[in-house]
Coordinates of C-alpha atoms and ligand atoms in Angstrom, one line a residue:
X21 CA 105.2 100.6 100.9
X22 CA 108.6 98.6 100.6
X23 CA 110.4 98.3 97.4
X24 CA 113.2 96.6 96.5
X25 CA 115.7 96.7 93.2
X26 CA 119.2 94.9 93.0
X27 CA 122.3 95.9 90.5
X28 CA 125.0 93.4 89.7
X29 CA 128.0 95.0 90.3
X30 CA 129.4 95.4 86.7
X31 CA 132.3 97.5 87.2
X32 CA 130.9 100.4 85.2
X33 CA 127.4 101.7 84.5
X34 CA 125.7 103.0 81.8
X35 CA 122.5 105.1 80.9
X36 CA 120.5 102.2 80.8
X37 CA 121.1 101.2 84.5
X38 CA 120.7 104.7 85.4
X39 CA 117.2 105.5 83.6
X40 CA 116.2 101.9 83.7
X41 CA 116.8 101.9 87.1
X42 CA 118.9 103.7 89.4
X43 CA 117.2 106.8 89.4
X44 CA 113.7 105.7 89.9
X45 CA 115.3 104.1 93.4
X46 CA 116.9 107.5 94.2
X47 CA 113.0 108.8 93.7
X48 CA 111.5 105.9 95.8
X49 CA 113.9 106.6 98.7
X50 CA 111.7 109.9 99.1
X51 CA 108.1 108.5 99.4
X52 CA 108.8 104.7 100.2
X53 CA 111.1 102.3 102.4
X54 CA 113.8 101.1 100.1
X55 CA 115.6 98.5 100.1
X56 CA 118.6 98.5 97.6
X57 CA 121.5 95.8 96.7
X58 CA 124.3 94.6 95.4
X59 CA 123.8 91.4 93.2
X60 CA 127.1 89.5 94.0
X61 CA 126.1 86.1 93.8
X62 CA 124.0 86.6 90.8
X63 CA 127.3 88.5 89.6
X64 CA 129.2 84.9 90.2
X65 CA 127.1 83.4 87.4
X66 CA 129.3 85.1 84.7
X67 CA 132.6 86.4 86.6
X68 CA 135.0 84.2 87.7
X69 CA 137.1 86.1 89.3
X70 CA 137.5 87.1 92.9
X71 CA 139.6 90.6 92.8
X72 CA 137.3 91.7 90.0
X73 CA 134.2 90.7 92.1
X74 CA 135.2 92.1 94.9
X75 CA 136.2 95.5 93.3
X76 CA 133.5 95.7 91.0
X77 CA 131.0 95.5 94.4
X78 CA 132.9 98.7 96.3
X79 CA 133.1 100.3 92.9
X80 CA 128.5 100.0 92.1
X81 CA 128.4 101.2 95.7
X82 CA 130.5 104.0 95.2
X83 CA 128.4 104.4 91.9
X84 CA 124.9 104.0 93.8
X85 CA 126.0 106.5 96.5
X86 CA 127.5 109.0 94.4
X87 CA 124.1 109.2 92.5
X88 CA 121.9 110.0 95.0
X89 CA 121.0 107.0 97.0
X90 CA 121.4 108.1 101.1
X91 CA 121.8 105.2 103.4
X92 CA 120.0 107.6 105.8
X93 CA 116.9 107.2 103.8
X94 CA 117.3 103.8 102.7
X95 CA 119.2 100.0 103.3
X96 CA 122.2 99.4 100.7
X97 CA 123.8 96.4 101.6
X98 CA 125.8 93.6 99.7
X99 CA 123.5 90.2 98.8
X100 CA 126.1 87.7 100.0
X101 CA 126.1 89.5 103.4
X102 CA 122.6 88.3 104.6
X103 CA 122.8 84.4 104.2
X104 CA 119.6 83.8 104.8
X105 CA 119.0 84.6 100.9
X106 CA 120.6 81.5 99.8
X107 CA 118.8 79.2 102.7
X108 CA 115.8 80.2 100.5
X109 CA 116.8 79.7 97.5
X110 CA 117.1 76.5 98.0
X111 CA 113.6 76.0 99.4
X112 CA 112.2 78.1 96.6
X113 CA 114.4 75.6 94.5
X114 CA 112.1 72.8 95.7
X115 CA 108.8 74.7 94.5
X116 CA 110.8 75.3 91.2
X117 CA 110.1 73.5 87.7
X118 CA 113.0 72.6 85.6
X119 CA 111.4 73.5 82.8
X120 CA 110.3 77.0 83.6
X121 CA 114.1 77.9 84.3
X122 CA 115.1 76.5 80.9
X123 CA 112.5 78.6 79.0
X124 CA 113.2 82.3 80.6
X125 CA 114.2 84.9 77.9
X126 CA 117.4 85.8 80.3
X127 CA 118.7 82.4 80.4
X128 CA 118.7 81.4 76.7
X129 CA 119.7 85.0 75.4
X130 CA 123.0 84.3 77.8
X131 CA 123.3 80.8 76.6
X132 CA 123.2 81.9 73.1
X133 CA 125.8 84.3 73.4
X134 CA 128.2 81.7 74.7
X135 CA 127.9 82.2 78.8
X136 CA 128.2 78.1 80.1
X137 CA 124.9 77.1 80.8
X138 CA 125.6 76.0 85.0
X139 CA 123.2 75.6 87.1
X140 CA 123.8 79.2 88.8
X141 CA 122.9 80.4 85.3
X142 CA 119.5 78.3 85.4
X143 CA 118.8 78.7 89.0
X144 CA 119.6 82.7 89.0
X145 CA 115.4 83.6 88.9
X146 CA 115.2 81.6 92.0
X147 CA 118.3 83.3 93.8
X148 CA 116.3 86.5 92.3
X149 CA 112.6 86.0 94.0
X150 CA 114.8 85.2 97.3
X151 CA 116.3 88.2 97.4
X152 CA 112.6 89.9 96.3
X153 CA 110.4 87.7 98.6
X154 CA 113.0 87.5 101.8
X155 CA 112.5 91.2 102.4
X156 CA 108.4 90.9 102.0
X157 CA 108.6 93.6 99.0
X158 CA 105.5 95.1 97.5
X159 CA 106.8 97.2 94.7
X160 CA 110.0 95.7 92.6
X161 CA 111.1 98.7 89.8
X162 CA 112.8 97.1 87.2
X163 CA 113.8 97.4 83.0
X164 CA 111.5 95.0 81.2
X165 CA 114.0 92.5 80.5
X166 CA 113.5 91.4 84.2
X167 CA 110.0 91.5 84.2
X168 CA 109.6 87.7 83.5
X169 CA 111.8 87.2 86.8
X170 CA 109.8 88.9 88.8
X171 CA 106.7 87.0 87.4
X172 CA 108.0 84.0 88.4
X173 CA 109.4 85.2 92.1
X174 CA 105.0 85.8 91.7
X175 CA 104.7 82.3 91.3
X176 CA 106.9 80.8 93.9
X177 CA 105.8 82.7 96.7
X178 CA 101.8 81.9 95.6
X179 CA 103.2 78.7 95.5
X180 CA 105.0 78.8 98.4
X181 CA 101.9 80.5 100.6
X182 CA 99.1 77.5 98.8
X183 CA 102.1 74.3 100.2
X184 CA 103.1 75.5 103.5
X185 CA 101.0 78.8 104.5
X186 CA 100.7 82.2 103.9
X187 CA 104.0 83.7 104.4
X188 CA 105.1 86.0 101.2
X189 CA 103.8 89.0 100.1
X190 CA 102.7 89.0 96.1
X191 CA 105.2 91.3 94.9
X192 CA 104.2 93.9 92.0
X193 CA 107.0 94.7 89.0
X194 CA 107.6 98.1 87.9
X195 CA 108.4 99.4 84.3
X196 CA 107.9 102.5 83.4
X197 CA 107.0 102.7 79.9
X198 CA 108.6 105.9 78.7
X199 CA 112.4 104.5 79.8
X200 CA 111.3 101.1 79.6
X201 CA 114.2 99.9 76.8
X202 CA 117.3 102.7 76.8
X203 CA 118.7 102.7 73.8
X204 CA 122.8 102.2 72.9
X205 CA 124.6 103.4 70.4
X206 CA 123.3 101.3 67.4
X207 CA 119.8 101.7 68.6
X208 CA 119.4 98.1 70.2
X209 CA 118.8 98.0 74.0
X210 CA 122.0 99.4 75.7
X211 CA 124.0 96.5 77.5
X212 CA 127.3 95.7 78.5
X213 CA 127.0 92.6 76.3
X214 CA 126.3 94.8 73.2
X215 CA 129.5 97.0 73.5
X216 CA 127.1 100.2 72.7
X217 CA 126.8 101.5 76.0
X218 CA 127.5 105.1 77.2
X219 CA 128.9 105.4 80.8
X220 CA 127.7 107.3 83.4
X221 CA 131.1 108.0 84.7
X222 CA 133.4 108.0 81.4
X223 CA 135.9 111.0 80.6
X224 CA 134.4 113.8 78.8
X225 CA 136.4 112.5 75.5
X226 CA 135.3 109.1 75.9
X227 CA 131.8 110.5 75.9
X228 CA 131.9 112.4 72.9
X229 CA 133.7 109.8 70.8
X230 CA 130.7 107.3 71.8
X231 CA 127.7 110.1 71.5
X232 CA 129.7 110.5 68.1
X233 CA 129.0 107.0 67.3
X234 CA 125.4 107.0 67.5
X235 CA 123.9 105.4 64.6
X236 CA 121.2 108.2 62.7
X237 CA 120.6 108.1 59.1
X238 CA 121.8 108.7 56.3
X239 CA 119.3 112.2 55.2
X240 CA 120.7 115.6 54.0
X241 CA 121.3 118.4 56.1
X242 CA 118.6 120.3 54.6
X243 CA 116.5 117.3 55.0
X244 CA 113.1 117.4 57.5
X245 CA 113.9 114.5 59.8
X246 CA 111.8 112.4 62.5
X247 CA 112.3 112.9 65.6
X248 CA 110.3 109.8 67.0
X249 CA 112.6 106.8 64.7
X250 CA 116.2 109.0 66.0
X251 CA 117.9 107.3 69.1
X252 CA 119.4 110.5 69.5
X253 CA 116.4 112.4 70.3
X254 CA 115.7 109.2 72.3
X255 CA 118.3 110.1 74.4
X256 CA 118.5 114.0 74.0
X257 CA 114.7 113.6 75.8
X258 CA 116.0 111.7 78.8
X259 CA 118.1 115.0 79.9
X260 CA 116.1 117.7 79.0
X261 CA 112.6 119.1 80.1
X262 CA 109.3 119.4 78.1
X263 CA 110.3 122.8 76.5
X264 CA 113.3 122.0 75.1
X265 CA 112.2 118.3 74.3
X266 CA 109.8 120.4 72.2
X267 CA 112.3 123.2 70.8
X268 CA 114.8 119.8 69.8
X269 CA 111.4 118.6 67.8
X270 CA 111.1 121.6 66.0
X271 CA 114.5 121.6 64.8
X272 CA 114.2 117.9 63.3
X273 CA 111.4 118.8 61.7
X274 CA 112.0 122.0 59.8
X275 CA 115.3 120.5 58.5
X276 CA 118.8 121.9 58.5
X277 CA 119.5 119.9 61.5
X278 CA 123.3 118.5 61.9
X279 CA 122.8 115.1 63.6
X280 CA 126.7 116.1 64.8
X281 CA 125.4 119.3 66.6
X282 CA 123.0 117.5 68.4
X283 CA 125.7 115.2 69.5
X284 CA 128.0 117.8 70.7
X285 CA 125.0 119.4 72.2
X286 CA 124.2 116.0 74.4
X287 CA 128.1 115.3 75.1
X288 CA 127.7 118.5 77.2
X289 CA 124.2 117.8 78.5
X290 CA 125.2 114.9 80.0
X291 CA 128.4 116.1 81.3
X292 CA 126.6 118.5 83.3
X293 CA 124.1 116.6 84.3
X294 CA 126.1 114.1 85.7
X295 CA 128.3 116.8 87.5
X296 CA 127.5 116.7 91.4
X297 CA 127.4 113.2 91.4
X298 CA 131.0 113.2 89.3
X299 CA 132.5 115.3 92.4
X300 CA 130.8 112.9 95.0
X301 CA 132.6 109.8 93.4
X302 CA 135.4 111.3 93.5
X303 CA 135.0 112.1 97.4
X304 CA 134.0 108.8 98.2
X305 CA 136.9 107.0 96.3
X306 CA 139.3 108.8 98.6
X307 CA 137.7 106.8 101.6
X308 CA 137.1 103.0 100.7
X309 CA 136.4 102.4 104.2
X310 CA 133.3 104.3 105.0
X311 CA 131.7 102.5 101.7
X312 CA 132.2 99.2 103.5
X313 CA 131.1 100.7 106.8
X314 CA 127.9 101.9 105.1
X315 CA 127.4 98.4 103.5
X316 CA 127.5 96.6 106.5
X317 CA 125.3 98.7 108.8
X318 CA 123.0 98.4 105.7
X319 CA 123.4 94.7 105.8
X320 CA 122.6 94.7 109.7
X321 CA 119.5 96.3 109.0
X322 CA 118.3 94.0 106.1
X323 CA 119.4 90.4 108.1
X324 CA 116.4 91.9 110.6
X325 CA 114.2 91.9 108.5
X326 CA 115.3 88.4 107.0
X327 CA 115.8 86.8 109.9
X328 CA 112.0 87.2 111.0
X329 CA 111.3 85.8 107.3
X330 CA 113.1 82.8 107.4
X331 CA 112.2 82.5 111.4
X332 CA 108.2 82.3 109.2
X333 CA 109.6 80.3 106.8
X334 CA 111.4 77.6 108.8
X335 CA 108.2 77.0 110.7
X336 CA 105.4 76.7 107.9
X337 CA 108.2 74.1 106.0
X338 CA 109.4 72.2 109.0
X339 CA 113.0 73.5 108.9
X340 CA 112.4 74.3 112.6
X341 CA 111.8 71.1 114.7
X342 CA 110.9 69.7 117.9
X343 CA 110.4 72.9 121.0
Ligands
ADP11 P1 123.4 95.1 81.0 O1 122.4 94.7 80.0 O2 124.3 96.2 80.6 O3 124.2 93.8 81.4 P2 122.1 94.8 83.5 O4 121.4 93.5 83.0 O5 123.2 94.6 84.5 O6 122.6 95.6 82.3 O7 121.0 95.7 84.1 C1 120.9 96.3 85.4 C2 119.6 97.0 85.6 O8 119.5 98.1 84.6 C3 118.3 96.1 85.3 O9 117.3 96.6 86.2 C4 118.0 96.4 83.9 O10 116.6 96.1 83.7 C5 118.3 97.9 83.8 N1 118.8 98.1 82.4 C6 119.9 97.7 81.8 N2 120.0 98.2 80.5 C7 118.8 98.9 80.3 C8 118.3 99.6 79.2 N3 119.0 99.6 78.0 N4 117.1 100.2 79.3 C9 116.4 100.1 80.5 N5 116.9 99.5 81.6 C10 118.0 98.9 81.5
LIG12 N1 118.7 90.3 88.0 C1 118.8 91.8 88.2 C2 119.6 92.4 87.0 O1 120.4 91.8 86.4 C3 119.4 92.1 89.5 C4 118.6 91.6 90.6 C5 119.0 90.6 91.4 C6 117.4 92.1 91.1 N2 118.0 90.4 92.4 C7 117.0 91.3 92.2 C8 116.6 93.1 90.7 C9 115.9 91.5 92.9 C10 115.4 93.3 91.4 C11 115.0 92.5 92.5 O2 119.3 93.5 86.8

């Protein structure tokens, strides 16, 4: 089974990314051929600047190795290095309808918070089922706000197969319900764009001044409260096991409960359970060279399998002429 996830590279990454996503690759690598990348180009729809890009694409790598993910077990490569992505985009692009672009939840949520609407911006689903359908995925794990991307990477390669010939496998998106929408700190989804995010990799002050900010209400001390309408038992379950997911419950509900012990309780949950991976970054910083090294034998091994796709692809659309 071959599956397939992408990250922008963002600099710094939060608990979203990692429950949304991250980790459930680190689990696939285990029982299924993985391919995993680094989203530059789709990154270039929003930055516009080259040091930052560039930076920000060693610095998710670091990130992605020092959580788990083992280029012995899987492909981690950058998107810009295997051109043959943006050959199909543009092909896609020819199976795309204007229209569709301009109504995708992604597009107009960006536009409405101000990001110029270019045509990278509009276009970006289509850069997005290249990168899904180039590698003939089966299995795409992703956080439900890309879920209507990978529908239509669905659509273009049925489309795709019905013009010119079978070619594409139908890929199938992944969301796992439980994690689907990761809460920030004011209880809306956590993103970048909302400022309420809580880094994986943030000092240990940093992370108790934002887990101090979580939004609870306003009820008594002495007060029973509900666990299941509390972000911060939303996030207290994501580190801890049945038991104590059940202990936590017990405590809400009898009352007496400190929303600000629970918060001191999580700032060390988390710092521990980021620990190993903490150390590892720091290892791997020390050595920018082996990350790139890593990235480009990954990128070797995903151009193979890109090269036989387009070699398909060329053919069934006429790309490829005469003997
Ligand atoms: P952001 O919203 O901070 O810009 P991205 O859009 O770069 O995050 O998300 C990268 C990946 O992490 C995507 O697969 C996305 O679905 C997942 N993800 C991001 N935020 C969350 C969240 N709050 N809950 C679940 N998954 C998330
Ligand atoms: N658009 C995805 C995001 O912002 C990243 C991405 C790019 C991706 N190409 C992909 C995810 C292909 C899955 C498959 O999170």
């Amino acid at each position: 089974m071959r599956v397939l996830s992408g990250i922008q590279p963002s600099g710094t990454f939060h608990l979203g990314n990692y429950f949304g996503m991250i980790r459930k690759m680190i689990e696939y690598q285990e029982k299924a051929e993985l391919l995993c990348f680094i989203a530059n180009l789709h990154a270039m729809t929003t930055v516009f600047n080259g040091s930052r890009l560039a930076r920000d694409t060693i610095e998710a790598a670091t990130t992605l190795l020092s959580l788990g993910l083992d280029p012995s077990k899987s492909i981690l490569w950058v998107q810009s290095d295997v051109p043959e992505v943006t050959e199909l985009t543009w092909i896609l692009s020819n199976l795309t309808p204007v229209g569709l672009l301009g109504r995708c939840h992604s597009y107009k949520d960006k536009v409405a918070k101000g990001i110029a609407a270019n045509h990278g911006l509009l276009s970006y689903p289509v850069l997005m089922a290249a990168d899904i359908l180039l590698y003939k995925t089966e299995i795409v794990p992703v956080g439900k706000d890309q879920k209507q991307h990978v529908e239509i990477a669905r659509d273009l390669a049925t489309k795709f197969n019905h013009t010119f010939g079978e070619v594409f496998i139908i890929p199938e998106p992944e969301i796992e319900e439980g994690v689907a929408v990761i809460p920030g700190t004011d209880g809306r989804k956590m993103s970048k764009s909302y400022g309420n995010t809580i880094d994986i990799f943030c000092e240990k002050d940093v992370l108790a001044k934002r887990l101090m900010g979580i939004v609870t209400d306003s009820s008594p001390v002495e007060a029973p409260k509900n666990p299941d309408r509390c972000n911060l038992f939303k996030l207290y379950s994501l580190f801890v096991d049945t038991k104590q997911k059940h202990n936590m419950r017990e405590r809400y509900l009898c009352g007496g409960l400190k929303y600000s012990d629970v918060k001191k309780e999580l700032t060390e949950i988390i710092w521990q359970y980021f620990s190993t991976a903490r150390e590892k970054r720091a290892n791997l910083s020390q050595d920018p060279g082996e990350i790139s090294r890593i990235l480009k034998l990954g990128a070797e091994k995903a151009r193979d399998i890109a090269s036989k796709t387009m070699a398909q692809v060329r053919t069934k659309t006429g790309v490829a002429y005469g003997a």
